Structures are given as structure tokens and as C-alpha cells.
C-alpha positions in Angstrom: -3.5 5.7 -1.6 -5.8 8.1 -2.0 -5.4 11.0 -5.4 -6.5 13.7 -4.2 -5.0 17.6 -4.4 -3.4 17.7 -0.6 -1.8 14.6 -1.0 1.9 13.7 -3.0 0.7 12.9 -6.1 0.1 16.5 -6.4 2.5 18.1 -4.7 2.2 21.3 -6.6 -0.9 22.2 -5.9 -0.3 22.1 -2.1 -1.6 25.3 0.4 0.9 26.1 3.4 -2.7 27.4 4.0 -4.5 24.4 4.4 -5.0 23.4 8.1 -6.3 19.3 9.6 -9.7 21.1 9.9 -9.6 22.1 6.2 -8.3 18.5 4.4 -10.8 16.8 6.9 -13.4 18.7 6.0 -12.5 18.2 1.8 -12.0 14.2 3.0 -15.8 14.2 4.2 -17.4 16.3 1.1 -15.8 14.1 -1.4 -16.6 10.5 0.6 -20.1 12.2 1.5 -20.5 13.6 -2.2 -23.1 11.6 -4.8 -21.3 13.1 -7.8 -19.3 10.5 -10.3 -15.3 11.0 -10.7 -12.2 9.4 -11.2 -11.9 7.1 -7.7 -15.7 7.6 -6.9 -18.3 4.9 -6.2 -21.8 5.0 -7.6 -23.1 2.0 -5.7 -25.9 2.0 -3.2 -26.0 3.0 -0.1 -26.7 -0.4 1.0 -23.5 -1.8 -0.9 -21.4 0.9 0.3 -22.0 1.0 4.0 -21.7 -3.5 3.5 -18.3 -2.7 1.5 -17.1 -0.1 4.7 -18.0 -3.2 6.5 -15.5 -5.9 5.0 -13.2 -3.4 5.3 -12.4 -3.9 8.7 -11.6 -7.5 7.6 -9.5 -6.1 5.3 -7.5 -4.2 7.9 -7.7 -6.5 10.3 -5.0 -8.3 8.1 -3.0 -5.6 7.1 0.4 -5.1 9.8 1.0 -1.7 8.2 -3.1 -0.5 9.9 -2.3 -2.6 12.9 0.9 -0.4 13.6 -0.7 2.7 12.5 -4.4 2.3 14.5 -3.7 0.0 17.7 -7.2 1.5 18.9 -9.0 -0.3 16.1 -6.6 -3.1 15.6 -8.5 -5.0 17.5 -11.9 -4.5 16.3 -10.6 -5.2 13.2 -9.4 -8.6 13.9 -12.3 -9.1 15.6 -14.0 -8.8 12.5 -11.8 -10.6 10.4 -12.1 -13.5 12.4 -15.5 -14.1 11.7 
């Protein structure tokens, strides 16, 4: 799970206000953003786009993102299987 302000662990600070458009865009800053916090990554660029890439493994294996993302289910076993 990801902390973040629009999410339940913080359900007090949410905005009847806030629309898909607005969380997706506050997703991409903070994945996007080179700045060091509590749940950030400071490793390369190299490192992260290789640990994005085991990730699909990851998935792959996981019934719960199978269920939830049948479009990339099976990329993700794809990978997996490798």
C-alpha cells in the first residue's frame, strides 16, 4: 500500500474536491519527483527502471493483480516465467 494523503491511512485529510485527473497527476509528481522522503527511492535511474522491471515478475505471481489487471496478467506471467 501506498501512504500517501488521498489514500485510507489518512482519511482526514481527504478533498470531496479531488478528481482521478487530480490523484493521477499527484501519483506521477511524487514517482517522477528526485526529492528524498519517507517511501522514496534514491537509486539510479538504471536501478529503478531494472527494479520496475522485476516487478512484473512480481505481479505475475500475485492472484490478487491477476484479478485486478487481466490486461497485464499476462505479460506479467510472461515475464515471470523467464
Amino acid at each position: 500500500p501506498i501512504c500517501l494523503t488521498m489514500t485510507a491511512y489518512h482519511p482526514e485529510r481527504w478533498s470531496p474536491a479531488w478528481t482521478v485527473e487530480t490523484i493521477l497527476m499527484g501519483l506521477l509528481s511524487y514517482f517522477l519527483s528526485e526529492e528524498e522522503g519517507v517511501g522514496t527511492t534514491t537509486e539510479s535511474e538504471a536501478e529503478r527502471r531494472a527494479l520496475a522491471q522485476s516487478s512484473w515478475s512480481y505481479n505475475g505471481q500475485d492472484p490478487t493483480f491477476v484479478d485486478l489487471f487481466p490486461e497485464f496478467s499476462s505479460r506479467a506471467r510472461f515475464l515471470a516465467s523467464r
